[in-house]
mmCIF file of C-alpha atoms and ligand atoms in Angstrom:
data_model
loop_
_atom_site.group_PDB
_atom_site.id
_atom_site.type_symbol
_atom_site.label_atom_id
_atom_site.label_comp_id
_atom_site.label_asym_id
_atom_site.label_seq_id
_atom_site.Cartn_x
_atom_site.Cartn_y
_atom_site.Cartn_z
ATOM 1 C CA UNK A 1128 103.835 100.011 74.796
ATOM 2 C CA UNK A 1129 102.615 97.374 77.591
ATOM 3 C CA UNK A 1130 98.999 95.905 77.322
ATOM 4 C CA UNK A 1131 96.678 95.670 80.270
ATOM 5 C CA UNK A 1132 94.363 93.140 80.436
ATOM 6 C CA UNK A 1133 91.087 94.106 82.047
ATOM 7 C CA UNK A 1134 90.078 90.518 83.793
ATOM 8 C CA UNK A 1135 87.186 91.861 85.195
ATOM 9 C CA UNK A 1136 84.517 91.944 82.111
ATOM 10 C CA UNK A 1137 81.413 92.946 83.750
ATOM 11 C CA UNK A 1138 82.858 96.009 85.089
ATOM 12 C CA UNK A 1139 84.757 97.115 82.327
ATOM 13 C CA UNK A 1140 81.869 99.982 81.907
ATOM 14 C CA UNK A 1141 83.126 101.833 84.976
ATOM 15 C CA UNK A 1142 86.561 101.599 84.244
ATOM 16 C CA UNK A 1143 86.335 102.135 80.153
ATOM 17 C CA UNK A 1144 87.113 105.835 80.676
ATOM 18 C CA UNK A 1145 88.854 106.390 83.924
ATOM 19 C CA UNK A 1146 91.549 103.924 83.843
ATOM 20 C CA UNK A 1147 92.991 104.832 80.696
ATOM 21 C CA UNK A 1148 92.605 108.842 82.087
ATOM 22 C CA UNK A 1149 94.147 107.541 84.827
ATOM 23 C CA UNK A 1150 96.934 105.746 82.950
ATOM 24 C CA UNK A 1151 97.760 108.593 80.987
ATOM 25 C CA UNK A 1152 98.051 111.036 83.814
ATOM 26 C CA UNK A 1153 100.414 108.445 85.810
ATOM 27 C CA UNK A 1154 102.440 109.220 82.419
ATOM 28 C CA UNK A 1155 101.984 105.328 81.276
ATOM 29 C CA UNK A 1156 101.153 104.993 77.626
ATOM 30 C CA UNK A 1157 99.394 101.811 77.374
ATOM 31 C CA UNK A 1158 96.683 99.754 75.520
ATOM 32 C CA UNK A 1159 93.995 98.356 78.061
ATOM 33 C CA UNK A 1160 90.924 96.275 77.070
ATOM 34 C CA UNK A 1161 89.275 93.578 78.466
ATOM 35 C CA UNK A 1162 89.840 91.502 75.310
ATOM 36 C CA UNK A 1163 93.443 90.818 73.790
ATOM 37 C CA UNK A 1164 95.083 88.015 72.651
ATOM 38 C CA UNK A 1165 97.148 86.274 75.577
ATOM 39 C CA UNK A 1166 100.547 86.815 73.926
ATOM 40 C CA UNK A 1167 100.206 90.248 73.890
ATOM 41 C CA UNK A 1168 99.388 90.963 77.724
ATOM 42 C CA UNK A 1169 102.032 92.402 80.156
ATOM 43 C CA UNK A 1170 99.546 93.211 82.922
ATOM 44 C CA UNK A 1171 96.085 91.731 84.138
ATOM 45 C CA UNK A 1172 93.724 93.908 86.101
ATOM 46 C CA UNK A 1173 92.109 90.982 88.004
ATOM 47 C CA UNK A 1174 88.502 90.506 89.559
ATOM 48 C CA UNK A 1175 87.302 86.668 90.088
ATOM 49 C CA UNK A 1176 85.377 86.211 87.002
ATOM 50 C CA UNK A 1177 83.625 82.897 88.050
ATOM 51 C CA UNK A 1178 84.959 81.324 85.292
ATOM 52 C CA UNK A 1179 88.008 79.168 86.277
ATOM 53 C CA UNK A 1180 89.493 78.587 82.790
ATOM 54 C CA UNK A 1181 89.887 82.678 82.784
ATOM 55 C CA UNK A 1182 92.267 82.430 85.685
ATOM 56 C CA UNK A 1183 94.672 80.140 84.365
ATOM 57 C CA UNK A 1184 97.526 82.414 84.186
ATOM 58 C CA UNK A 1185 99.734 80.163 82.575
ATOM 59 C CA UNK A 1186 98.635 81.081 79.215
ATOM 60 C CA UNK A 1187 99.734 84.586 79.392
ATOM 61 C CA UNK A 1188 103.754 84.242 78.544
ATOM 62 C CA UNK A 1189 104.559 87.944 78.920
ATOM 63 C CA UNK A 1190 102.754 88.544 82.061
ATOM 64 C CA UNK A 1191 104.742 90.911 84.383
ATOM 65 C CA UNK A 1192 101.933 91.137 87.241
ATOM 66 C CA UNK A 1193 98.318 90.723 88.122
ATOM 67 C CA UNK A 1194 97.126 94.011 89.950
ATOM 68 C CA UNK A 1195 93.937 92.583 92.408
ATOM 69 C CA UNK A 1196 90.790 95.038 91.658
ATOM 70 C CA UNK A 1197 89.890 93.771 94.915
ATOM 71 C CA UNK A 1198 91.306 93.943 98.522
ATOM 72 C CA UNK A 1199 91.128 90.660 99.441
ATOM 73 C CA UNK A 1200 93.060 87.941 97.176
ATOM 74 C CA UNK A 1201 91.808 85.051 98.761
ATOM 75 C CA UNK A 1202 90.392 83.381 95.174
ATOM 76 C CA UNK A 1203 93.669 84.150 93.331
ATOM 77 C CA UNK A 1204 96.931 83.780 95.779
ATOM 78 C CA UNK A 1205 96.728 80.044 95.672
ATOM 79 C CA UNK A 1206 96.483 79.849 92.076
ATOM 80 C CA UNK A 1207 99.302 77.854 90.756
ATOM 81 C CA UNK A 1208 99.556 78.791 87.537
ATOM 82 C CA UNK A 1209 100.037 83.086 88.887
ATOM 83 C CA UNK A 1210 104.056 82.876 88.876
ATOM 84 C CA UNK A 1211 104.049 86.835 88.654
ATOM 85 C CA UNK A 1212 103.835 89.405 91.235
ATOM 86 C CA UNK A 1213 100.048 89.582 92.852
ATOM 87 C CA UNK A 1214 99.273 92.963 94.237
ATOM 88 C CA UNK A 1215 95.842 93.863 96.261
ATOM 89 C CA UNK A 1216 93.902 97.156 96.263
ATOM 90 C CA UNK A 1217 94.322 99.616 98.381
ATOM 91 C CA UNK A 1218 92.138 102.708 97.434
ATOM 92 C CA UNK A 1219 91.377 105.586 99.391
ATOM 93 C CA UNK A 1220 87.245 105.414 98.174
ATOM 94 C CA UNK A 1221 86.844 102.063 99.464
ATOM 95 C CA UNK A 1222 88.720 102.676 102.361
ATOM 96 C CA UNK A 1223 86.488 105.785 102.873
ATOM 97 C CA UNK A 1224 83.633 103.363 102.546
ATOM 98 C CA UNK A 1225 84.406 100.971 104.815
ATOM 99 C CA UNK A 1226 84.976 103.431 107.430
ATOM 100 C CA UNK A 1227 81.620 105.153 106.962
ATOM 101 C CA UNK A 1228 79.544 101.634 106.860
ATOM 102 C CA UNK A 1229 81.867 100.134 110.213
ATOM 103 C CA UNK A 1230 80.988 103.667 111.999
ATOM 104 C CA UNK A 1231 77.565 103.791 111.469
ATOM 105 C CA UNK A 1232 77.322 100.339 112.644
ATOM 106 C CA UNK A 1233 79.029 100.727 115.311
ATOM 107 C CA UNK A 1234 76.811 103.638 116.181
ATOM 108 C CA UNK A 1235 73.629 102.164 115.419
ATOM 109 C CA UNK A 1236 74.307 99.469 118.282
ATOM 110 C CA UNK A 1237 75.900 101.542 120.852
ATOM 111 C CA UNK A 1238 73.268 104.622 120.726
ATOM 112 C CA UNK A 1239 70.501 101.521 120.601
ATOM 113 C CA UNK A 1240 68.449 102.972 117.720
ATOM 114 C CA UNK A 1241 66.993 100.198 117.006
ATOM 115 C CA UNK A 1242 64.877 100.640 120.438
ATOM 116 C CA UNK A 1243 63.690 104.062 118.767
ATOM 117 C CA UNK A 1244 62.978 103.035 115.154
ATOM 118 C CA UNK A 1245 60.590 100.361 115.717
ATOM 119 C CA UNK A 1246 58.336 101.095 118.940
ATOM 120 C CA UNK A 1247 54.838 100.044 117.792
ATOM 121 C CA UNK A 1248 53.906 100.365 121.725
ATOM 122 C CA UNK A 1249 55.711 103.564 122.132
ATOM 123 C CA UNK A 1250 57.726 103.114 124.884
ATOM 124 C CA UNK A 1251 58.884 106.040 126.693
ATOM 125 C CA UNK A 1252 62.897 104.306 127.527
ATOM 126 C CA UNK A 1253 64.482 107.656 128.050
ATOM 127 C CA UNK A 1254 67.537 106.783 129.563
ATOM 128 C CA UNK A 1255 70.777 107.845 127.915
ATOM 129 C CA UNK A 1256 73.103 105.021 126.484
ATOM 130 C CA UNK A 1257 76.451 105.693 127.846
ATOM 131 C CA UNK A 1258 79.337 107.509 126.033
ATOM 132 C CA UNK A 1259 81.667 106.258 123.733
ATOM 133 C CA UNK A 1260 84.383 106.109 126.189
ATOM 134 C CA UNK A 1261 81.974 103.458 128.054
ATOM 135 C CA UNK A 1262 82.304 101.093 125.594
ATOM 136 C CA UNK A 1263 85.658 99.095 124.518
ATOM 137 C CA UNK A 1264 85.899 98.512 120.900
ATOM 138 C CA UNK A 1265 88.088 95.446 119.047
ATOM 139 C CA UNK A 1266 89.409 95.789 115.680
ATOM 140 C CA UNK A 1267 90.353 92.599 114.300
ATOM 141 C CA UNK A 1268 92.817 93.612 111.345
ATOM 142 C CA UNK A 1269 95.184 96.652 111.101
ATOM 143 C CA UNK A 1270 95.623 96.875 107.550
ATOM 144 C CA UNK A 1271 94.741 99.713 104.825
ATOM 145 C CA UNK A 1272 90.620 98.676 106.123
ATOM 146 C CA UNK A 1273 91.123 98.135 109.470
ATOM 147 C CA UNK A 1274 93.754 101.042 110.550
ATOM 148 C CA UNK A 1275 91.728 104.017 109.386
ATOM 149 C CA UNK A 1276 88.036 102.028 110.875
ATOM 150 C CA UNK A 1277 90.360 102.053 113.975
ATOM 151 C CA UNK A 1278 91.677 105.796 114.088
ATOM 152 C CA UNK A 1279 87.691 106.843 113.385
ATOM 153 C CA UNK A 1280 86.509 104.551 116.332
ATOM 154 C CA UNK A 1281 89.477 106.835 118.199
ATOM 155 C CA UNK A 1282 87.776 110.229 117.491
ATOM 156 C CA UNK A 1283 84.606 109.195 118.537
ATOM 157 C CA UNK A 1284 85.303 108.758 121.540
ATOM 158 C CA UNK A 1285 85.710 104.846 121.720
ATOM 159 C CA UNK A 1286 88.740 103.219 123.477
ATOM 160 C CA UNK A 1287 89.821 100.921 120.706
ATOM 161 C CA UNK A 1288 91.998 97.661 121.362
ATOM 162 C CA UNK A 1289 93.542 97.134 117.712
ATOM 163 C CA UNK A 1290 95.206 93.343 116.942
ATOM 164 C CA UNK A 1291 97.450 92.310 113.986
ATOM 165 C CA UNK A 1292 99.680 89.342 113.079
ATOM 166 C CA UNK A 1293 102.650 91.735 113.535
ATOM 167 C CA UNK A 1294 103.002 94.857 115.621
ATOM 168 C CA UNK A 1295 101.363 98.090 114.502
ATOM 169 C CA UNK A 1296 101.525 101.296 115.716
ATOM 170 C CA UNK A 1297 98.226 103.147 115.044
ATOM 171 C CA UNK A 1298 98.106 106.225 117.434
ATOM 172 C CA UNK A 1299 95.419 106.282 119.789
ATOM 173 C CA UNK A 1300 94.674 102.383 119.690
ATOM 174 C CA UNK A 1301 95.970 99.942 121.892
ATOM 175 C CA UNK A 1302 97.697 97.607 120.008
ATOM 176 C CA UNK A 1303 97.954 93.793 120.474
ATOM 177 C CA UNK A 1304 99.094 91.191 117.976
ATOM 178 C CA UNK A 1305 99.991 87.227 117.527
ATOM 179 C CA UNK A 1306 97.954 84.436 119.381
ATOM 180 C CA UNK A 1307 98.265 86.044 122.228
ATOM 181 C CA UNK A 1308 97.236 89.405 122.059
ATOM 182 C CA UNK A 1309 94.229 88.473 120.481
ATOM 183 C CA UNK A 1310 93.125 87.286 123.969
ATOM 184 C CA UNK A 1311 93.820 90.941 125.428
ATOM 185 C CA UNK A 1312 92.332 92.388 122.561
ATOM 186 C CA UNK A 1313 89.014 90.741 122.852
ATOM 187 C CA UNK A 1314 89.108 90.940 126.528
ATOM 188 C CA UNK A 1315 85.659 92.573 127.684
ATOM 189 C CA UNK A 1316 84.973 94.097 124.800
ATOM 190 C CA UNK A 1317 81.199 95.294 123.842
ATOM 191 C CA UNK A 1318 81.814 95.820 120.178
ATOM 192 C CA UNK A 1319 84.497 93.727 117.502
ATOM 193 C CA UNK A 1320 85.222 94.863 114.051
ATOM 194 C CA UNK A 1321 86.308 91.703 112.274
ATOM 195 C CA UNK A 1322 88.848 93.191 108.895
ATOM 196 C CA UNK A 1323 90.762 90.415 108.645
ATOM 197 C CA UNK A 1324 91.999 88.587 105.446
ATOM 198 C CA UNK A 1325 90.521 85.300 105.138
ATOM 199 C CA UNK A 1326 93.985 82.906 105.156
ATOM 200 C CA UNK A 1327 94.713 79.472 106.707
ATOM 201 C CA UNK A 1328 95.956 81.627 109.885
ATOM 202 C CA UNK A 1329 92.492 83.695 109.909
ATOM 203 C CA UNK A 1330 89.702 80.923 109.246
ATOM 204 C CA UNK A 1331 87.458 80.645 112.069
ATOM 205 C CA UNK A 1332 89.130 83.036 114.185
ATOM 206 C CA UNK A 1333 86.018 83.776 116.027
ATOM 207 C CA UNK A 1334 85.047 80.096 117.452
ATOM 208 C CA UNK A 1335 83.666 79.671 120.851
ATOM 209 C CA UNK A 1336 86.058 80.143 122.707
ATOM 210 C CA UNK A 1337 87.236 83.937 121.160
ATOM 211 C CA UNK A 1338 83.240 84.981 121.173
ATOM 212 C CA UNK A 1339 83.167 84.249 124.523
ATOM 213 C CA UNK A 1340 85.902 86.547 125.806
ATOM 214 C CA UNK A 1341 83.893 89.211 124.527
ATOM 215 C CA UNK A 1342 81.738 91.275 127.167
ATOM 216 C CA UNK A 1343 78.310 89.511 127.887
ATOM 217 C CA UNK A 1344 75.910 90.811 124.929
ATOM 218 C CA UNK A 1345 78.600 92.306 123.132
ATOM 219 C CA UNK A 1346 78.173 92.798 119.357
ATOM 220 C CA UNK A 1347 80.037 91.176 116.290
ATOM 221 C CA UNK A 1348 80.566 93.003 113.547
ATOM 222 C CA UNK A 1349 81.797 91.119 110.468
ATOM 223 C CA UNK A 1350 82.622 93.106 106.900
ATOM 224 C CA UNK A 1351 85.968 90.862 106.904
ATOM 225 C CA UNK A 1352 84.785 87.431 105.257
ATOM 226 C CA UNK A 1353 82.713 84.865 106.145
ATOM 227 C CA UNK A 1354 84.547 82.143 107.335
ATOM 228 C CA UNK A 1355 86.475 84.307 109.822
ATOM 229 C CA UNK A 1356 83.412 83.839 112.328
ATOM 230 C CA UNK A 1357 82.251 79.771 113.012
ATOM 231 C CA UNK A 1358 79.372 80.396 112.428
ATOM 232 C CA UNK A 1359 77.347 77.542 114.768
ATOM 233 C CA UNK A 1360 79.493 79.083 117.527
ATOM 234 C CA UNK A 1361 77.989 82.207 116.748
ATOM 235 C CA UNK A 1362 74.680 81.163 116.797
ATOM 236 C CA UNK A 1363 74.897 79.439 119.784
ATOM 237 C CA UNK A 1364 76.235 82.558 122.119
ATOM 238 C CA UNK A 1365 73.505 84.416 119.861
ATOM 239 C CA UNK A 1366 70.845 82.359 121.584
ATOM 240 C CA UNK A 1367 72.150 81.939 125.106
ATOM 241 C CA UNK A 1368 72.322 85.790 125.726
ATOM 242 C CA UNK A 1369 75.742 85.689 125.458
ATOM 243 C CA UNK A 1370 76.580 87.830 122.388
ATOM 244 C CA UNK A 1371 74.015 90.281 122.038
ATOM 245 C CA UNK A 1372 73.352 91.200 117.849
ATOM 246 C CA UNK A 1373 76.184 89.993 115.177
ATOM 247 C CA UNK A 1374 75.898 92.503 112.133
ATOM 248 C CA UNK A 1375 77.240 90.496 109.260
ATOM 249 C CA UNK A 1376 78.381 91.443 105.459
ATOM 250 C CA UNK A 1377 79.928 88.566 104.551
ATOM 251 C CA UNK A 1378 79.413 85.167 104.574
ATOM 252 C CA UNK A 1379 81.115 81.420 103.901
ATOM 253 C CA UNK A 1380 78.346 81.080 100.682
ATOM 254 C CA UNK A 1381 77.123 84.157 98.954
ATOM 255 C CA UNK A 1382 74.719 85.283 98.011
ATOM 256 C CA UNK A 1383 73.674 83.867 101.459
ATOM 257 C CA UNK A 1384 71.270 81.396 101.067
ATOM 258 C CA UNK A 1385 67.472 81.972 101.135
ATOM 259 C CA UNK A 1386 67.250 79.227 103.656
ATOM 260 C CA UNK A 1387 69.949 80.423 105.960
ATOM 261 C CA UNK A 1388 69.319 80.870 109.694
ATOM 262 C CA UNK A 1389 70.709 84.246 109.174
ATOM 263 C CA UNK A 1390 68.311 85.895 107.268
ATOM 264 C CA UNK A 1391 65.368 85.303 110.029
ATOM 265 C CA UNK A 1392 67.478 85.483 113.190
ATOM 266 C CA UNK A 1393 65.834 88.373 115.432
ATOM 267 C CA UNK A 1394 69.387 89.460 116.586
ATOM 268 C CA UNK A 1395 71.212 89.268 113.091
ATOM 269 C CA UNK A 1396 71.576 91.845 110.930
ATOM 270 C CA UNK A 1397 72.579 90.973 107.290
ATOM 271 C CA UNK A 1398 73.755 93.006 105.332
ATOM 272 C CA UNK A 1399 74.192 91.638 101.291
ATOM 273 C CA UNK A 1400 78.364 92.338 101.070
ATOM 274 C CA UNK A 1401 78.187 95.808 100.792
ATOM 275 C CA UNK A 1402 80.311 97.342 103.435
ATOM 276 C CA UNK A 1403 82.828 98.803 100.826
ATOM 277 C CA UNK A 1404 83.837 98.618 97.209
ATOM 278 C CA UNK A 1405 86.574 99.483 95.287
ATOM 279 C CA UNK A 1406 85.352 102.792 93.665
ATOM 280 C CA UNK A 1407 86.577 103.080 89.867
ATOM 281 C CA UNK A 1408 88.019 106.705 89.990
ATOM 282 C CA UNK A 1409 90.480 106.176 92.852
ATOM 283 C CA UNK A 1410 91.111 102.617 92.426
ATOM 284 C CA UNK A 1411 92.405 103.717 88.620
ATOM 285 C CA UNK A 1412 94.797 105.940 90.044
ATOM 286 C CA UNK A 1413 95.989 103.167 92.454
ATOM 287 C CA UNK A 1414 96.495 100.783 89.506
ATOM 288 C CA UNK A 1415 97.877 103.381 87.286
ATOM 289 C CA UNK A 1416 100.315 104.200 89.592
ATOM 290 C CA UNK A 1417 101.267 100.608 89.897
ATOM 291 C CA UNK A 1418 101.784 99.767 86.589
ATOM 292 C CA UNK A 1419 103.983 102.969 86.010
ATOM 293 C CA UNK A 1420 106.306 101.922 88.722
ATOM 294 C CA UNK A 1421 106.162 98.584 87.036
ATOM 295 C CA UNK A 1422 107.172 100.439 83.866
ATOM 296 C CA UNK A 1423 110.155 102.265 85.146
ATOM 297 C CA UNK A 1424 111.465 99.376 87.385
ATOM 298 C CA UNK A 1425 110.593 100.112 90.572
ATOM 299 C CA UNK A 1426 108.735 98.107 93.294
ATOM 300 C CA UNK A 1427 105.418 97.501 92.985
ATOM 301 C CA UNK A 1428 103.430 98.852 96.093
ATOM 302 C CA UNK A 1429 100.480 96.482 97.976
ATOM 303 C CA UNK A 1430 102.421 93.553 96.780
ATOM 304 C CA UNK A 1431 101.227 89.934 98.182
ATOM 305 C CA UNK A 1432 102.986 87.729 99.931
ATOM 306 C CA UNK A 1433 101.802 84.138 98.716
ATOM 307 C CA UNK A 1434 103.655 82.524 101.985
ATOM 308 C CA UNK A 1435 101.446 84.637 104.640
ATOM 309 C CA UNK A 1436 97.697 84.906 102.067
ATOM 310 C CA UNK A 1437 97.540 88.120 101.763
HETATM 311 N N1 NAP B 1425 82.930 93.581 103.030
HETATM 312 C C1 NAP B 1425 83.525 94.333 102.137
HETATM 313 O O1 NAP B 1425 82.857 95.081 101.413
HETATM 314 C C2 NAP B 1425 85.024 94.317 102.032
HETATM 315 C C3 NAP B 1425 85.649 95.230 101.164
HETATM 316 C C4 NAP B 1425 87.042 95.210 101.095
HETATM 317 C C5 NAP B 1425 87.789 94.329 101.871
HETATM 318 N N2 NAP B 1425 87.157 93.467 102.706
HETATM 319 C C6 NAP B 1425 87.936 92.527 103.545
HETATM 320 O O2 NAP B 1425 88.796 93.288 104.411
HETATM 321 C C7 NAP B 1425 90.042 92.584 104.498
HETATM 322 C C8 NAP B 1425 91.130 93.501 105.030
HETATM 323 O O3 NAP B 1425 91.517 94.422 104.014
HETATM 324 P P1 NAP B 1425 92.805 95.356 104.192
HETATM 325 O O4 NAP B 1425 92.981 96.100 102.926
HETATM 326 O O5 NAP B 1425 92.725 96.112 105.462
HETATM 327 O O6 NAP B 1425 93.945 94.235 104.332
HETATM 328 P P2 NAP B 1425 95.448 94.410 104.785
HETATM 329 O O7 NAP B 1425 95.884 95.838 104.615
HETATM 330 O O8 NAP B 1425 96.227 93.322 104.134
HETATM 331 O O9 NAP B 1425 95.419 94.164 106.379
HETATM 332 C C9 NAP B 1425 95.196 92.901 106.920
HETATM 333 C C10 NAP B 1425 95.373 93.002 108.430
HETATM 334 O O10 NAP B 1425 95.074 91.713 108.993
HETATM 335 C C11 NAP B 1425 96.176 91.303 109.786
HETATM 336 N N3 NAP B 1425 96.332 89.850 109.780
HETATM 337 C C12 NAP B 1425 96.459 89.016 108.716
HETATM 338 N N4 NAP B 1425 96.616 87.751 109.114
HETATM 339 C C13 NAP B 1425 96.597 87.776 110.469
HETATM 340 C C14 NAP B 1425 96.732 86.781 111.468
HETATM 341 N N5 NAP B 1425 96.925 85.483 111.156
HETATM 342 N N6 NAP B 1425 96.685 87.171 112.753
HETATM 343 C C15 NAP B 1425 96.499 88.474 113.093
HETATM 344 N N7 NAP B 1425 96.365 89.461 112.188
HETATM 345 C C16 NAP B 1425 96.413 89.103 110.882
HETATM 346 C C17 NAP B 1425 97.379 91.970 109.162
HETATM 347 O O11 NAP B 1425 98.458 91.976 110.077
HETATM 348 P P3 NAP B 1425 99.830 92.747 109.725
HETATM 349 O O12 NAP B 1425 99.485 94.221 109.875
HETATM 350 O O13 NAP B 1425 100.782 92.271 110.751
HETATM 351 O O14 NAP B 1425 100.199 92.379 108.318
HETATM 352 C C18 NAP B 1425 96.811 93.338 108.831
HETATM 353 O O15 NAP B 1425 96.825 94.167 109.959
HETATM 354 C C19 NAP B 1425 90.235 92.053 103.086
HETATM 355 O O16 NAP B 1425 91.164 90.995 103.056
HETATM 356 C C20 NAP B 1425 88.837 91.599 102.719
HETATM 357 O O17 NAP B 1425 88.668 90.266 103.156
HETATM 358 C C21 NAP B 1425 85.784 93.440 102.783
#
């Protein structure tokens, strides 16, 4: 019977009775706890636990794989001691999340609601903004996130320019990818979704130079991770006019500090890393079904590929 090691303590709670369900259902009859002794493990369930000693994989000498509770591996694929298979989470909740949070984002600066909400002097602006087709959209990052944000941009209305590191096909989005199709993907557009893994090949992505192909007083909108965006450069085209709001979820140092620029800006909105989660009932399933095609020797889906970061 294999033993799963739950490696993410403090949420143990909202996992205690849905992975095991979930486990069971996938037909996988398994022991999984977040406390066993390290000879007896065959799987991890992994969320960065703070604690570096508790990712040193190398004491685990039956380990199979480490299944990623979260999407992005960024704190774990560089770990020396993980010799195993790393997967990452892909799970329809938080995917449905992070389409509902990068829509109504996107909404809430192309209707302008701000102007509406707060009018203390109760301004009578009633011109119409302009439709969705009016307004080019970027989406940084084609993956599991960035794919379905894309295809929901698409049935609103918005013409979406989509850009990956290899060539995807997402119907309705005009797709772009490598160095330079990141050029034509940015090219004049008024809105850009950054869902990007952070890697070497993604890390400041956004610098001067990329915000400023963007159309004059476009918006950024960043749920990817922090260090995607340089973040001087941001502020700088912030303050010139250039860009026009950046609505940001993530950020090189969280909690973002008290002291950061950020937090007072008049045309930044932060929001405190809560674009999506991985929800416990789905994600279960996703690991579940993992582990059982562990079991009976088949591929493991979602798997990481320590070359590329992600
Ligand atoms: N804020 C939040 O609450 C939250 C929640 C979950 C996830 N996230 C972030 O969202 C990210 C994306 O998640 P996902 O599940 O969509 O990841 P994913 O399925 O691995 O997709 C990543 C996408 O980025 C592209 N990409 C990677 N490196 C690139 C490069 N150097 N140049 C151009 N494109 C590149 C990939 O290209 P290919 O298609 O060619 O591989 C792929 O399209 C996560 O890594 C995480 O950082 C944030």
């Amino acid at each position: 019977m294999p033993r799963i090691l739950f490696m993410a303590g403090h949420r143990w709670p909202d996992y205690a009775t849905v992975l095991p369900r979930a486990l069971e259902e996938a037909g996988v009859a398994a022991e999984v706890s977040p406390d066993l002794a390290p000879d007896a493990v065959d799987y991890i369930v992994y969320g960065p636990a703070g604690d570096p000693a508790a990712s040193d994989f190398s004491v685990f000498p039956r380990l199979r794989a480490v299944l990623s509770l979260w999407a992005g591996v960024e704190t774990i694929v560089a770990n020396p001691s993980l010799t195993v298979p790393l997967t990452r989470m892909v799970d329809p909740g938080l995917t449905a999340g992070m389409v509902e949070y990068v829509t109504g984002h996107v909404l809430r600066h192309h209707l302008g609601m701000d102007a509406h909400i707060v009018n203390p002097e109760h301004h009578w602006a009633n011109r119409a903004p302009p439709l969705a087709s009016e307004r080019p959209v970027a989406v940084l990052g084609l993956g599991a996130l960035g794919a379905a944000c894309a295809t929901a941009l698409v049935s609103l209305g918005f013409p979406v320019r989509g850009w990956s590191r290899t060539l995807r096909d997402v119907p309705g989005v005009a797709c772009h990818h490598g160095p330079e199709g990141l050029e034509a993907a940015l090219g004049g557009a008024r809105i850009a979704v950054l869902l990007l893994p952070l890697t070497p090949g993604t890390e400041n992505v956004m610098d001067a130079r990329r915000l400023a192909r963007l159309a004059p007083g476009a918006v950024l909108l960043n749920p990817g991770r922090g260090p995607l965006v340089d973040d001087t450069a941001l502020l700088a085209a912030l303050d010139s006019g250039a860009l026009g709001h950046a609505t940001l979820d993530t950020f090189r140092t969280e909690p973002l500090p008290r002291e950061h620029p950020f937090w007072s800006h008049p045309k930044v909105t932060v929001t405190p890393h809560i674009a999506s989660e991985t929800r416990p009932a789905t994600a279960s399933r996703a690991i579940a079904e993992n582990i059982a095609r562990a079991e009976a020797g088949q591929p493991l889906l979602h798997l990481v590929d320590p070359e590329r970061g992600y």
